[in-house]
Amino acid sequence: SVNDIDLFTGMLHEPADTGLVGPTIRCILRIQFFRLKYGDRFFFNNDEPSSGFTNGKCVLSFVDYI
């Protein structure tokens, strides 16, 4: 029955209509990459003003870290 199939096995068996993976894997991957992108404040495309490095942090030298 459907209740006896493991999620991963079921996703691999699911037919891919328009791409390389089925709809369940596509949904899980979309959610995961969305969380990775918007959860990382250093992501290059993240435009939040409080994210990333400030100008002061960019000009620190190696001596400042010691």
PDB file of C-alpha atoms in Angstrom:
ATOM      1  CA  SER A   1       0.000   0.000   0.000  1.00  0.00           C
ATOM      2  CA  VAL A   2       1.006   3.670  -0.229  1.00  0.00           C
ATOM      3  CA  ASN A   3       1.524   3.837   3.542  1.00  0.00           C
ATOM      4  CA  ASP A   4       4.260   1.179   3.357  1.00  0.00           C
ATOM      5  CA  ILE A   5       6.471   3.053   0.868  1.00  0.00           C
ATOM      6  CA  ASP A   6       9.395   5.147   2.097  1.00  0.00           C
ATOM      7  CA  LEU A   7       9.271   8.817   1.034  1.00  0.00           C
ATOM      8  CA  PHE A   8      12.616   8.708  -0.779  1.00  0.00           C
ATOM      9  CA  THR A   9      11.725   5.529  -2.654  1.00  0.00           C
ATOM     10  CA  GLY A  10       8.356   6.968  -3.612  1.00  0.00           C
ATOM     11  CA  MET A  11       9.919  10.188  -4.864  1.00  0.00           C
ATOM     12  CA  LEU A  12      12.376   8.280  -7.049  1.00  0.00           C
ATOM     13  CA  HIS A  13       9.553   6.218  -8.531  1.00  0.00           C
ATOM     14  CA  GLU A  14       7.371   9.265  -9.201  1.00  0.00           C
ATOM     15  CA  PRO A  15       7.222  10.141 -12.918  1.00  0.00           C
ATOM     16  CA  ALA A  16       8.831  13.375 -14.097  1.00  0.00           C
ATOM     17  CA  ASP A  17       6.387  15.075 -16.452  1.00  0.00           C
ATOM     18  CA  THR A  18       8.205  18.267 -17.414  1.00  0.00           C
ATOM     19  CA  GLY A  19      11.689  17.958 -15.928  1.00  0.00           C
ATOM     20  CA  LEU A  20      14.267  15.656 -14.436  1.00  0.00           C
ATOM     21  CA  VAL A  21      12.449  15.045 -11.150  1.00  0.00           C
ATOM     22  CA  GLY A  22       8.880  14.488 -10.080  1.00  0.00           C
ATOM     23  CA  PRO A  23       6.637  17.078  -8.430  1.00  0.00           C
ATOM     24  CA  THR A  24       7.382  15.992  -4.841  1.00  0.00           C
ATOM     25  CA  ILE A  25      11.160  16.243  -5.191  1.00  0.00           C
ATOM     26  CA  ARG A  26      10.762  19.523  -7.100  1.00  0.00           C
ATOM     27  CA  CYS A  27       8.675  20.992  -4.269  1.00  0.00           C
ATOM     28  CA  ILE A  28      11.133  19.863  -1.585  1.00  0.00           C
ATOM     29  CA  LEU A  29      14.124  21.203  -3.542  1.00  0.00           C
ATOM     30  CA  ARG A  30      12.373  24.524  -4.178  1.00  0.00           C
ATOM     31  CA  ILE A  31      11.634  24.992  -0.468  1.00  0.00           C
ATOM     32  CA  GLN A  32      15.174  23.973   0.528  1.00  0.00           C
ATOM     33  CA  PHE A  33      16.903  26.337  -1.897  1.00  0.00           C
ATOM     34  CA  PHE A  34      14.525  29.168  -0.953  1.00  0.00           C
ATOM     35  CA  ARG A  35      15.479  28.708   2.700  1.00  0.00           C
ATOM     36  CA  LEU A  36      19.180  28.524   1.848  1.00  0.00           C
ATOM     37  CA  LYS A  37      19.029  31.696  -0.226  1.00  0.00           C
ATOM     38  CA  TYR A  38      16.969  33.900   2.074  1.00  0.00           C
ATOM     39  CA  GLY A  39      18.333  32.442   5.304  1.00  0.00           C
ATOM     40  CA  ASP A  40      21.927  33.342   4.421  1.00  0.00           C
ATOM     41  CA  ARG A  41      22.563  37.012   5.128  1.00  0.00           C
ATOM     42  CA  PHE A  42      25.801  36.880   3.130  1.00  0.00           C
ATOM     43  CA  PHE A  43      24.124  35.571  -0.038  1.00  0.00           C
ATOM     44  CA  PHE A  44      25.297  37.779  -2.912  1.00  0.00           C
ATOM     45  CA  ASN A  45      21.754  38.628  -4.002  1.00  0.00           C
ATOM     46  CA  ASN A  46      20.392  39.485  -0.544  1.00  0.00           C
ATOM     47  CA  ASP A  47      19.557  43.223  -0.485  1.00  0.00           C
ATOM     48  CA  GLU A  48      18.686  43.640   3.185  1.00  0.00           C
ATOM     49  CA  PRO A  49      20.512  46.682   4.615  1.00  0.00           C
ATOM     50  CA  SER A  50      21.460  44.852   7.815  1.00  0.00           C
ATOM     51  CA  SER A  51      23.016  41.975   5.918  1.00  0.00           C
ATOM     52  CA  GLY A  52      26.482  41.416   4.582  1.00  0.00           C
ATOM     53  CA  PHE A  53      29.656  43.159   5.559  1.00  0.00           C
ATOM     54  CA  THR A  54      29.868  46.817   6.465  1.00  0.00           C
ATOM     55  CA  ASN A  55      32.516  49.041   4.896  1.00  0.00           C
ATOM     56  CA  GLY A  56      34.397  49.027   8.169  1.00  0.00           C
ATOM     57  CA  LYS A  57      34.611  45.253   8.190  1.00  0.00           C
ATOM     58  CA  CYS A  58      35.852  45.182   4.600  1.00  0.00           C
ATOM     59  CA  VAL A  59      38.914  47.348   5.323  1.00  0.00           C
ATOM     60  CA  LEU A  60      40.168  45.389   8.323  1.00  0.00           C
ATOM     61  CA  SER A  61      43.678  44.049   7.950  1.00  0.00           C
ATOM     62  CA  PHE A  62      45.090  40.768   9.174  1.00  0.00           C
ATOM     63  CA  VAL A  63      46.572  42.546  12.202  1.00  0.00           C
ATOM     64  CA  ASP A  64      43.066  43.521  13.333  1.00  0.00           C
ATOM     65  CA  TYR A  65      42.180  39.841  13.689  1.00  0.00           C
ATOM     66  CA  ILE A  66      45.166  38.910  15.859  1.00  0.00           C
TER      67      ILE A  66
END
